[in-house]
Coordinates of C-alpha atoms in Angstrom, one line a residue:
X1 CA 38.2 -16.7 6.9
X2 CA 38.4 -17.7 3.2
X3 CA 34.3 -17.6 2.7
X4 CA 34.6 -14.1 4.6
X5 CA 37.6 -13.1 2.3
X6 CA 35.5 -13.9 -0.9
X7 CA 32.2 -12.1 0.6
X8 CA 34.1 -8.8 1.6
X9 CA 35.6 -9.0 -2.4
X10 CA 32.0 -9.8 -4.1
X11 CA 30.6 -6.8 -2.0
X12 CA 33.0 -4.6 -3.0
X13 CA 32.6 -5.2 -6.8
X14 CA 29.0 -4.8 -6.0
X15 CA 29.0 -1.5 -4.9
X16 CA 32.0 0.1 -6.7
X17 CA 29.9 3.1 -7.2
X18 CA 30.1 7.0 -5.2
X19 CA 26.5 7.6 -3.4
X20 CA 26.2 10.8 -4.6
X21 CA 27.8 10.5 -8.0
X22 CA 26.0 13.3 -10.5
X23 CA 25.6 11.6 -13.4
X24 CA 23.9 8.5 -11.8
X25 CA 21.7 10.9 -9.5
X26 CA 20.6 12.7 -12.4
X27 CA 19.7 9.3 -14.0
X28 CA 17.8 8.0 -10.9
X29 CA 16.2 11.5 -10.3
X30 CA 14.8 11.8 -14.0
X31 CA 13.2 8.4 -12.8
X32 CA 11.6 9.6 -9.9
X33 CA 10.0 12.7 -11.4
X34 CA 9.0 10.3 -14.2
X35 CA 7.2 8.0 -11.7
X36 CA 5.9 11.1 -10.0
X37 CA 4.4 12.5 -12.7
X38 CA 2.6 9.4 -13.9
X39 CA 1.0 9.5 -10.1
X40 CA -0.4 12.5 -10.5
X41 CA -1.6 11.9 -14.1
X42 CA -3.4 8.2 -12.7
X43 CA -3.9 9.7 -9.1
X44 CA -7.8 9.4 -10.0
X45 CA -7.5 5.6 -10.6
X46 CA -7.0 4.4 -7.0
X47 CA -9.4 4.0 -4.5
X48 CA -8.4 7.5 -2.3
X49 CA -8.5 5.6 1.1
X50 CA -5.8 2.4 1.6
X51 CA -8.3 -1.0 1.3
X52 CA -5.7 -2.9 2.8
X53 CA -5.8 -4.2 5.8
X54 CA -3.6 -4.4 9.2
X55 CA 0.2 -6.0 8.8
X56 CA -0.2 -6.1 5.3
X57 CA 3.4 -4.9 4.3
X58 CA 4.9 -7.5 6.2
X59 CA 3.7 -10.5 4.5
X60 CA 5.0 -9.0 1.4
X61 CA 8.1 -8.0 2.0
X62 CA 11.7 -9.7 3.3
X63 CA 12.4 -10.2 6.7
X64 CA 15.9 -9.0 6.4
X65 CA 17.7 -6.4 4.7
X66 CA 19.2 -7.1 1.1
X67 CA 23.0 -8.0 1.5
X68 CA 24.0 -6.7 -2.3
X69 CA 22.4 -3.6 -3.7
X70 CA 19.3 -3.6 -5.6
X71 CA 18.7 -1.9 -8.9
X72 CA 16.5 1.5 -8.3
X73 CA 14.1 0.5 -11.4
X74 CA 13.6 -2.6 -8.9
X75 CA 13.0 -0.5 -5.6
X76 CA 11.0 1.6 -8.1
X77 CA 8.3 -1.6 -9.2
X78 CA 8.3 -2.8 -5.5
X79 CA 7.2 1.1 -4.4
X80 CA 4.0 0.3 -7.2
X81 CA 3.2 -2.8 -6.3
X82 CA 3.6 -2.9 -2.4
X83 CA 3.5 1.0 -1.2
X84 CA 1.4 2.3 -3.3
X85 CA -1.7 0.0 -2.0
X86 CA -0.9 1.0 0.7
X87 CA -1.2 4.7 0.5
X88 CA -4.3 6.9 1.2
X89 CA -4.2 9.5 -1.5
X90 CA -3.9 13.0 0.3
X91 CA -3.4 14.6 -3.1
X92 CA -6.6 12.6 -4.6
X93 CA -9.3 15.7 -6.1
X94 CA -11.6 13.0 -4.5
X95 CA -10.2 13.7 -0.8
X96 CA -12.2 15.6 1.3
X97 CA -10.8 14.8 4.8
X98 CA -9.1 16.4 7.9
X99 CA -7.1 19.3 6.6
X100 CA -5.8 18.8 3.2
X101 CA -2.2 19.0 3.1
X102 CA -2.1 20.7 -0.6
X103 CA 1.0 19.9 -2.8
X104 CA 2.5 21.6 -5.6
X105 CA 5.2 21.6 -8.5
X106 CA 7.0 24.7 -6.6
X107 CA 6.3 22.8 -3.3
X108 CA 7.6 19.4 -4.6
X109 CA 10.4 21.3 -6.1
X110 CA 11.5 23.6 -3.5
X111 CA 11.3 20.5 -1.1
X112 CA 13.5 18.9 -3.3
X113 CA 16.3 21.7 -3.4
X114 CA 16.0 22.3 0.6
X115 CA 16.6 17.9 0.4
X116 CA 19.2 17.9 -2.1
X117 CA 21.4 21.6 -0.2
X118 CA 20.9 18.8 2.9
X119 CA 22.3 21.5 4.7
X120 CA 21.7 21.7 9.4
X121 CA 20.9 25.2 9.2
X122 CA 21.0 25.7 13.2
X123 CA 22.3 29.0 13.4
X124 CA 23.2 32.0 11.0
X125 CA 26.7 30.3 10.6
X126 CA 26.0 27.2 9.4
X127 CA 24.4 28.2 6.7
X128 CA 23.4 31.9 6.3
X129 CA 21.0 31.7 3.2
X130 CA 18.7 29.6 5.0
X131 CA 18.5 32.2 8.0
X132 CA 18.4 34.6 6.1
X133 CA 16.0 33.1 3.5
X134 CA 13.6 32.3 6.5
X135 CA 13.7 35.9 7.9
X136 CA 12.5 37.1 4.6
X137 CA 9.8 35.0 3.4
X138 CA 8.3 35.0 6.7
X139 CA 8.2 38.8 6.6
X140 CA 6.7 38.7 2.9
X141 CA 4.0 36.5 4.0
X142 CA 3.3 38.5 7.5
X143 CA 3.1 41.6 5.1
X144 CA 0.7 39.5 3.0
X145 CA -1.3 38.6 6.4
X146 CA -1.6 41.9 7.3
X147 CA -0.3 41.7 10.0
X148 CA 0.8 44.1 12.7
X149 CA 4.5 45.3 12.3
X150 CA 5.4 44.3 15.9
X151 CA 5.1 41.0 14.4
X152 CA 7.7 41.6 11.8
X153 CA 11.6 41.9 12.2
X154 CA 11.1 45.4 11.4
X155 CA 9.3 45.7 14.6
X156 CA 10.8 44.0 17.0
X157 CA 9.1 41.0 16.4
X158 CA 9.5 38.3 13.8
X159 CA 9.1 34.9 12.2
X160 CA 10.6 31.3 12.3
X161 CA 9.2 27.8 11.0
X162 CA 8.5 25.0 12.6
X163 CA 7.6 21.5 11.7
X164 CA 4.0 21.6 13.0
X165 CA 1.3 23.5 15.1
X166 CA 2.5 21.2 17.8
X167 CA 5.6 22.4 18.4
X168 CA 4.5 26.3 17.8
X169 CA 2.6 25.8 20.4
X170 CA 4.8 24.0 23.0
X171 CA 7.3 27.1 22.2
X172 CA 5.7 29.8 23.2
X173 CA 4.1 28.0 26.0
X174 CA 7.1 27.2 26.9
X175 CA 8.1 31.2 26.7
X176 CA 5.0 32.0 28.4
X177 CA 5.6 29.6 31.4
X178 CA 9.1 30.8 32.2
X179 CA 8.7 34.0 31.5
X180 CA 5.8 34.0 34.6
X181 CA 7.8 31.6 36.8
X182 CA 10.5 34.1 36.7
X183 CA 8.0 36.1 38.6
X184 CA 6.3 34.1 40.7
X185 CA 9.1 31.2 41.2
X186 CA 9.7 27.8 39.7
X187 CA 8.1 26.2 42.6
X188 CA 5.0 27.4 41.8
X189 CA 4.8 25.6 38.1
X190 CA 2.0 23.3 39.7
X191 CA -0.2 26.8 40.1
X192 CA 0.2 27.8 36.3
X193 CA -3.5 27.5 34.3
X194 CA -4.0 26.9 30.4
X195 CA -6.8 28.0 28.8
X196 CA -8.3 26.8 25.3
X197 CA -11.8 25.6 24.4
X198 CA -13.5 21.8 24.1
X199 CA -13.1 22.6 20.1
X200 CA -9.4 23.8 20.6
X201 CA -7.0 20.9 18.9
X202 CA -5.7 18.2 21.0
X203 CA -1.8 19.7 20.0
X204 CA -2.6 22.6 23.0
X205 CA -3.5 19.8 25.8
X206 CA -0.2 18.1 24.7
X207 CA 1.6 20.7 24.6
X208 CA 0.6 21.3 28.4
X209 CA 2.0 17.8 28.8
X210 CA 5.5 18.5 27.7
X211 CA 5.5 22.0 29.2
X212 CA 4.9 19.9 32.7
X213 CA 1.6 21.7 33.6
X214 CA -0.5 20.0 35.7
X215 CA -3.2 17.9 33.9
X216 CA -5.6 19.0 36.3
X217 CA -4.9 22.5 35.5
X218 CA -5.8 22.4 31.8
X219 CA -9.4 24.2 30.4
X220 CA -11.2 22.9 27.8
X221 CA -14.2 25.7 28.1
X222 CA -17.4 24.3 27.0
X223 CA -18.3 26.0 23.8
X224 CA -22.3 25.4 22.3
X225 CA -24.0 26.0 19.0
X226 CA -25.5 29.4 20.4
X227 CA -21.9 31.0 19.9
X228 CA -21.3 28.6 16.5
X229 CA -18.8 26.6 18.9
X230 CA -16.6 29.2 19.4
X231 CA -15.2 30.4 22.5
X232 CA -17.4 32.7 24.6
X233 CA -15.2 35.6 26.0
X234 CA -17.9 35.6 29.1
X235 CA -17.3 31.8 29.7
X236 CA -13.5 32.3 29.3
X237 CA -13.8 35.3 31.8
X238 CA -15.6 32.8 34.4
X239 CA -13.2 30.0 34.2
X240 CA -10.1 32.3 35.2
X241 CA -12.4 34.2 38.3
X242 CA -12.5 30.0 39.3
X243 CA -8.7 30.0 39.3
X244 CA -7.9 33.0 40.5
X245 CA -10.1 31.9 43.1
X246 CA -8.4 28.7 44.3
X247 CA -5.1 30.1 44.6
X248 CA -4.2 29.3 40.3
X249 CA -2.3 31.3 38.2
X250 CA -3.8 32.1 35.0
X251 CA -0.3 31.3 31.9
X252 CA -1.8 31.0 28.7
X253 CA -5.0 31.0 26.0
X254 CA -5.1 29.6 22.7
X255 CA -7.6 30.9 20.5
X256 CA -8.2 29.3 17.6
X257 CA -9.3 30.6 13.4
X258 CA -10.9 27.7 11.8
X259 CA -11.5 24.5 14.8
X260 CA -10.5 21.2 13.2
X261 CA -14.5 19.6 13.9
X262 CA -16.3 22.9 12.4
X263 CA -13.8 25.7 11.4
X264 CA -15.2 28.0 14.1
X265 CA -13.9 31.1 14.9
X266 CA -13.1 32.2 18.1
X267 CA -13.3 35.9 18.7
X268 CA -9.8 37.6 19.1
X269 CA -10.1 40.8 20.1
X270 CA -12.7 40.2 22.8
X271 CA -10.3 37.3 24.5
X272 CA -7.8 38.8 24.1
X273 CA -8.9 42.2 26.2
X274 CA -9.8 39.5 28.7
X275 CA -6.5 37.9 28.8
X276 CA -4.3 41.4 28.9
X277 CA -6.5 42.0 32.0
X278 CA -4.6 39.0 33.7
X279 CA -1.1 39.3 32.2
X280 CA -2.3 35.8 29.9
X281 CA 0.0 35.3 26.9
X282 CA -2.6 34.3 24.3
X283 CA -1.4 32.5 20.7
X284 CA -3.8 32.5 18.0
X285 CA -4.0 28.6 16.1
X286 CA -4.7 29.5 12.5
X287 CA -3.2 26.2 11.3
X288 CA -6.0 26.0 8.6
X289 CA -8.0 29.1 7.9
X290 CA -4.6 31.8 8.4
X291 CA -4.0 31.3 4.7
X292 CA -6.9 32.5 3.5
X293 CA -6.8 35.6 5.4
X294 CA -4.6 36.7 2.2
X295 CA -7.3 37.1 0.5
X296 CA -9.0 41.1 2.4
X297 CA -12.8 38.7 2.3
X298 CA -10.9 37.0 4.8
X299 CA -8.6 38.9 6.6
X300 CA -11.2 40.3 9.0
X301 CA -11.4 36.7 11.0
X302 CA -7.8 37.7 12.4
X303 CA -8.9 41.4 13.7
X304 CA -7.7 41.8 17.2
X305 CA -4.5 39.6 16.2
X306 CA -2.1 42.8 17.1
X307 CA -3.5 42.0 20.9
X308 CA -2.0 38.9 20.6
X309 CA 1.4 37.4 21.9
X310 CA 1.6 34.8 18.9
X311 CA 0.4 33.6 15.8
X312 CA 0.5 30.9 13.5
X313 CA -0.5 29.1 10.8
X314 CA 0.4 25.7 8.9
X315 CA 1.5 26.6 5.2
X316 CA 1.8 22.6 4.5
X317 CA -2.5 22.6 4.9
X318 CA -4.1 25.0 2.1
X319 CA -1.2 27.1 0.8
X320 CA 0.8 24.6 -1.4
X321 CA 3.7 24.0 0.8
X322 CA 4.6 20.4 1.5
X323 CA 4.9 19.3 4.8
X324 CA 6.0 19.8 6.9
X325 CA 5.8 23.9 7.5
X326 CA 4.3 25.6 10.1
X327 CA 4.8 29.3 10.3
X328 CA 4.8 30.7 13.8
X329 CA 5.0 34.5 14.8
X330 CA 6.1 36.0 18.0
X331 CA 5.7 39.5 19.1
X332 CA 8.8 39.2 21.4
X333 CA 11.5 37.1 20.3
X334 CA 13.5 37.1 23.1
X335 CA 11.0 35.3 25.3
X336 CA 11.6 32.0 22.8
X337 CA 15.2 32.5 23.1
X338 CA 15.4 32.7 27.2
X339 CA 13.8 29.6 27.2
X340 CA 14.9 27.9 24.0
X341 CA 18.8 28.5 24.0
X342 CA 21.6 27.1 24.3
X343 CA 25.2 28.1 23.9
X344 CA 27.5 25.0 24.2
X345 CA 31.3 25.8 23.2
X346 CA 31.5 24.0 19.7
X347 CA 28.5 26.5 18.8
X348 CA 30.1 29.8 19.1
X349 CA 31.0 32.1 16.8
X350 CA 32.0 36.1 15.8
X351 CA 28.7 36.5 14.2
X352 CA 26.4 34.8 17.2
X353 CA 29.2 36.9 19.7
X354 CA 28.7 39.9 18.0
X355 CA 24.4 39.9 17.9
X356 CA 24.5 40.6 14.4
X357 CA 22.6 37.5 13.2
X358 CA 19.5 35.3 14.3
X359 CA 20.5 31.6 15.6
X360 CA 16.8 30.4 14.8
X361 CA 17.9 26.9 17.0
X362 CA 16.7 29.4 19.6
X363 CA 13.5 29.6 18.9
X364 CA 12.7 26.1 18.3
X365 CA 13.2 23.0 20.4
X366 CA 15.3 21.3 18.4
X367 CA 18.9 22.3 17.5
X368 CA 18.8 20.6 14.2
X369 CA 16.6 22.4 11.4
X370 CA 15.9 22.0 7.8
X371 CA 15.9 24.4 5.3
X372 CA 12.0 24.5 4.7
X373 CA 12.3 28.3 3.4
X374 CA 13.0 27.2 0.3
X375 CA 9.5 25.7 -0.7
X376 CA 7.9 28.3 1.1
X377 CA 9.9 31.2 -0.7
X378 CA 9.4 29.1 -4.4
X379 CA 5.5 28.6 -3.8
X380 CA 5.2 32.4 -3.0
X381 CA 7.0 33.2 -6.4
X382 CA 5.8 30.5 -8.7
X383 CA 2.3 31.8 -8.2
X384 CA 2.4 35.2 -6.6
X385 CA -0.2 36.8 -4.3
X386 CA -2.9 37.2 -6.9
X387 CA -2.9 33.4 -8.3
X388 CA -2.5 32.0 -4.6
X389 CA -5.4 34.2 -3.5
X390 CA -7.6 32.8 -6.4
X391 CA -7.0 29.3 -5.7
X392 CA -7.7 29.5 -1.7
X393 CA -11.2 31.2 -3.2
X394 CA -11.7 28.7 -5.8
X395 CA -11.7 26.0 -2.5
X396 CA -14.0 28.3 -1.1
X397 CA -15.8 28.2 -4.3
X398 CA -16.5 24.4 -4.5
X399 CA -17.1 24.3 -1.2
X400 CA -20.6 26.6 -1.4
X401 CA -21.6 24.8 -4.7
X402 CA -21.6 21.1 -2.4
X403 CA -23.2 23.3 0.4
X404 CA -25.9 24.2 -2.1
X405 CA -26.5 20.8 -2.7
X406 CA -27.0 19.9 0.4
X407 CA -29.2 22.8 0.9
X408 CA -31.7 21.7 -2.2
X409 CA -32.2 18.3 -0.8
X410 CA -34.0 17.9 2.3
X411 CA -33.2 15.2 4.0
X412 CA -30.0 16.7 4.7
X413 CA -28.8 19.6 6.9
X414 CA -26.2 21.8 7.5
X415 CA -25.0 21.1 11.3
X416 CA -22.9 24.0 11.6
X417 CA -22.8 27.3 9.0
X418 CA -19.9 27.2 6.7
X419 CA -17.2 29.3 7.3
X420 CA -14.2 28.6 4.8
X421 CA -14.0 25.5 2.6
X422 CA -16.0 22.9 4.9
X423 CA -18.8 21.8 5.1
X424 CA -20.5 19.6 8.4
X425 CA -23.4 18.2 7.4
X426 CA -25.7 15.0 7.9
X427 CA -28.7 13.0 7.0
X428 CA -31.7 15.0 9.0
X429 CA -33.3 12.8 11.4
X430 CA -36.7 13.6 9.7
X431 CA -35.3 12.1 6.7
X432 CA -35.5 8.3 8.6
X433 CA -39.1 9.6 10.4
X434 CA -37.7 9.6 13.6
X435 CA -37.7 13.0 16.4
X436 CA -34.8 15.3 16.3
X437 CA -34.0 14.5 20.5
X438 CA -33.3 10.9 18.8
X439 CA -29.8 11.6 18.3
X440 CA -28.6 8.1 18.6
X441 CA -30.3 6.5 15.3
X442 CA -29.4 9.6 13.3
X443 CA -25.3 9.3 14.2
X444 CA -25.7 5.8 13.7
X445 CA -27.0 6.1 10.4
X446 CA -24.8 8.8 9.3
X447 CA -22.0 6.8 10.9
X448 CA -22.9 4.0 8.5
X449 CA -23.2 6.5 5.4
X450 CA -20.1 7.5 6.1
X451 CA -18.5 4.6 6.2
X452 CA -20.3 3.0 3.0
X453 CA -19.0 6.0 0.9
X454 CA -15.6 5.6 2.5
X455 CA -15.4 1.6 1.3
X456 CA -16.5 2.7 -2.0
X457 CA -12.8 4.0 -2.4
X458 CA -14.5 6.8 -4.9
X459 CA -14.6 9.5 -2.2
X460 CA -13.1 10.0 1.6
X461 CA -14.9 11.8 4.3
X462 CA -14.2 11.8 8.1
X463 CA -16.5 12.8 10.8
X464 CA -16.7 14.9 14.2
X465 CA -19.1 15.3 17.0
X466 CA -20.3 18.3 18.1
X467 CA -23.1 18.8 20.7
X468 CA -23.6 15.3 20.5
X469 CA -24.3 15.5 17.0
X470 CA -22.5 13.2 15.0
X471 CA -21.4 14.5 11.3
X472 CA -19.9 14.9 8.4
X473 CA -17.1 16.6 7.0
X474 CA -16.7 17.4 3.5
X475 CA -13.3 19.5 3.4
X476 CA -12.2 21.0 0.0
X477 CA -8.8 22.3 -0.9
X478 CA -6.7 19.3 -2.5
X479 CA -4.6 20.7 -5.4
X480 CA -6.4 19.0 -8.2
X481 CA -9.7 18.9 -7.1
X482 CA -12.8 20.5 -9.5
X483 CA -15.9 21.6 -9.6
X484 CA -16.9 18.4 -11.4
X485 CA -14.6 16.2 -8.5
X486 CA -17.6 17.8 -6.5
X487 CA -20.6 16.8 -8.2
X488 CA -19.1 13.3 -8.3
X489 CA -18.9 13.1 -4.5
X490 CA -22.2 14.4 -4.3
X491 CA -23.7 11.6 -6.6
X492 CA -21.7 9.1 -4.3
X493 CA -23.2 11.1 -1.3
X494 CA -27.0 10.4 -3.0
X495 CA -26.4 7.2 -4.0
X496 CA -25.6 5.9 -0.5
X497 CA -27.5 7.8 1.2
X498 CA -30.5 5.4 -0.7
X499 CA -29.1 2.4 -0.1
X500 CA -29.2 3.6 3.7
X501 CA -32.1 5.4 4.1
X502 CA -34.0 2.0 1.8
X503 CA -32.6 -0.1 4.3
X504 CA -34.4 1.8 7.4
X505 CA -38.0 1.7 5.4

């Protein structure tokens, strides 16, 4: 009992200290925006994709937990020597993959404050800035969208954030199914149809999952280069005859602005006439290219959006916000909340009571929530409409200069035509002297060339297949990223490309 005695004592002096005393946190913050800082200034030094290899953290650090606290300039040298090898750089100007999630200072900053508030902001009461906050700012940027007023609080409609396109998705198919089982019965949730393409994201089959529909009642329509792989509104129209046909019941479309493999664009207006005709709530996936539809060039990918049900976007990809913030907006609120709520004692109060305020825990599936309005509210301010139109263009920009490139150099190609601020794109098959129907040694090549340049650590690239065509993506919109970030990767793009294409002589 003694040796306990002493332990309990020597902890104790250890950690005389409040966790959230201000004078030490402003110490040990200064440090973290210092270390920050330097990042961003060496960002360019590392190689932008992690060379490490599987279980690598492990062998370096402790099996167990410390029993005494450690310093934070210690934590601070192990997150440099151990973590950082093993990060792949999103905010690198040198990465060109997925969807960028874009950072910056108002993001980081606003991020911070929503952190350090740490306030559960489930309903108005529990905070009512947040709510209120989040009501506004996603009314200013609805207003900046264009869009339609039944969209808006003012109109009925209205905004909320979620963490990702995921669960925007899951919500309003989860609206959409009750809402029609309420009609037809819950029994018949095995009956219900959903409706996307074979370029829609993976987050609406998912979604489906969770929602309980029947895998075998999930459409991925086949989509070809003759419609730019977007949804035809003919082949949509054919699939829900099928069902309607075998007894299904057709729930839900998800039309997509800007597909993750190509950035196609589905047409809106025309699916959306379909859908109507069949009492299909349709949600609209603009999780990369809705931020540039601030900018009027833009706007006109979204036209038929006021026929839709819901809409949303991700503000953590190319509009500066951190992640994680997904804006969603519904044209009727009350469907979320019939199928979202709950109203448990311990939650009530006079303002909830009265229907004076928005309990946004109804319109997610959570009941915690974070306050991401903050970031959102700080990026739209810190930069205003003009400076944040500019800089989507400018990734627009840099995009056609590597597409022009490409363009000048024949033994490359263009898979698909550019649409935003990606380009698909490959080493031609006439480049190695071999047929265009011999798909197989051109995707192995490029899956080779891809990989090479990868390895180099100078540039990062992913791929997709479309029309079994294997490509390239070269995705522009990181924060720090310049028109001479761009000539670079295309040198890296050259250069490899010889080593490849000396290889197959």
């Amino acid at each position: 009992m003694g040796s306990l005695r002493n332990d309990a004592l020597k902890a104790n002096s250890l950690f005389n200290l409040n966790p959230l005393d201000p004078e030490e946190f402003r110490r040990q913050g200064h440090m973290i925006i210092d270390f920050l800082a330097d990042y961003y200034r060496d960002i360019e030094k590392f190689p932008v994709r992690s060379q490490v290899q599987p279980g690598y953290l492990r062998k370096r650090l402790p099996e167990s937990a410390p029993y005494n606290p450690e310093s934070i300039e210690t934590i601070l040298q192990d997150v440099q020597n151990e973590i950082v090898p093993g990060i792949t750089h999103w905010q690198s100007p040198n990465y060109f993959v997925y969807f960028l999630s874009s950072g910056s200072i108002a993001g980081f900053l606003g991020e911070i404050l929503s952190t350090g508030f740490n306030v559960v902001g489930f309903n108005w009461m529990s905070s009512p800035a947040a709510t209120e906050l989040e009501s506004i700012v996603m009314d200013w940027f609805g207003k900046m969208l264009k869009l339609p007023n039944s969209f808006l609080f003012s109109g009925n409609g209205g905004g909320v954030l979620q963490g990702t396109t995921c669960e925007a998705i899951l919500c309003t198919l989860t609206a959409s199914r009750d809402q029609m089982l309420n009609k037809i019965g819950r029994d018949n949730i095995g009956k219900l149809v959903v409706y996307g393409s074979d370029q829609t994201h993976c987050t609406l089959q998912k979604a489906a999952q969770i929602a309980g529909i029947n895998p075998k009642n999930f459409r991925a329509v086949i989509t070809n280069k003759s419609t730019e792989f977007g949804l035809s509104p003919i082949a949509l129209d054919a699939a829900i005859h099928a069902d309607l046909e075998a007894g299904l019941v057709p729930l839900f479309l998800c039309a997509t602005v800007g597909t993750t493999s190509t950035t196609a664009v589905d047409p809106i207006s025309p699916l959306c006439d379909i859908a109507k005709e069949y009492g299909i709530w349709v949600h609209i996936d603009a999780a990369y290219a809705g931020s540039a539809c601030i900018c009027p060039e833009f706007r006109h990918f979204i036209d038929g959006v006021e026929k839709a049900d819901s809409f949303s976007l991700n503000a953590h990809k190319c509009f500066f916000t951190t992640l994680d913030c997904c804006c969603l907006w519904v044209k009727d609120p009350s469907a979320l909340v019939k199928a979202l709520s709950t109203n448990p004692e311990y939650l009530r109060n006079k303002a909830t009571e009265a229907r004076q305020v928005i309990d946004y825990k109804d319109w997610q599936i959570a009941l915690s929530r974070r306050f991401r309005s903050l970031k959102l509210w700080m990026v739209i301010r810190s930069y205003g409409v003009a400076n944040l139109r500019n800089y989507l263009r400018s990734h627009v920009k840099m995009a056609k200069q590597f597409e022009v490139l490409l363009v000048a150099d024949n033994r490359f190609e263009v898979v698909v035509p550019r649409t935003f601020a990606m380009v698909c794109f490959r080493v031609a098959p006439s480049a190695m002297g071999i047929t265009f129907k011999d798909e197989t040694k051109a995707n192995e090549l490029n899956t080779k060339l891809l990989e090479s340049m990868n390895m180099s650590g100078k540039v990062y690239m992913t791929h997709a297949v479309v029309g079994g065509v294997y490509m390239i993506r070269f995705t522009v919109g990181a924060t720090l990223t310049e028109e001479r970030h761009v000539s670079a990767a295309w040198k890296v793009v050259q250069e490899h490309t010889n080593t490849i294409l000396n290889s197959y002589q």
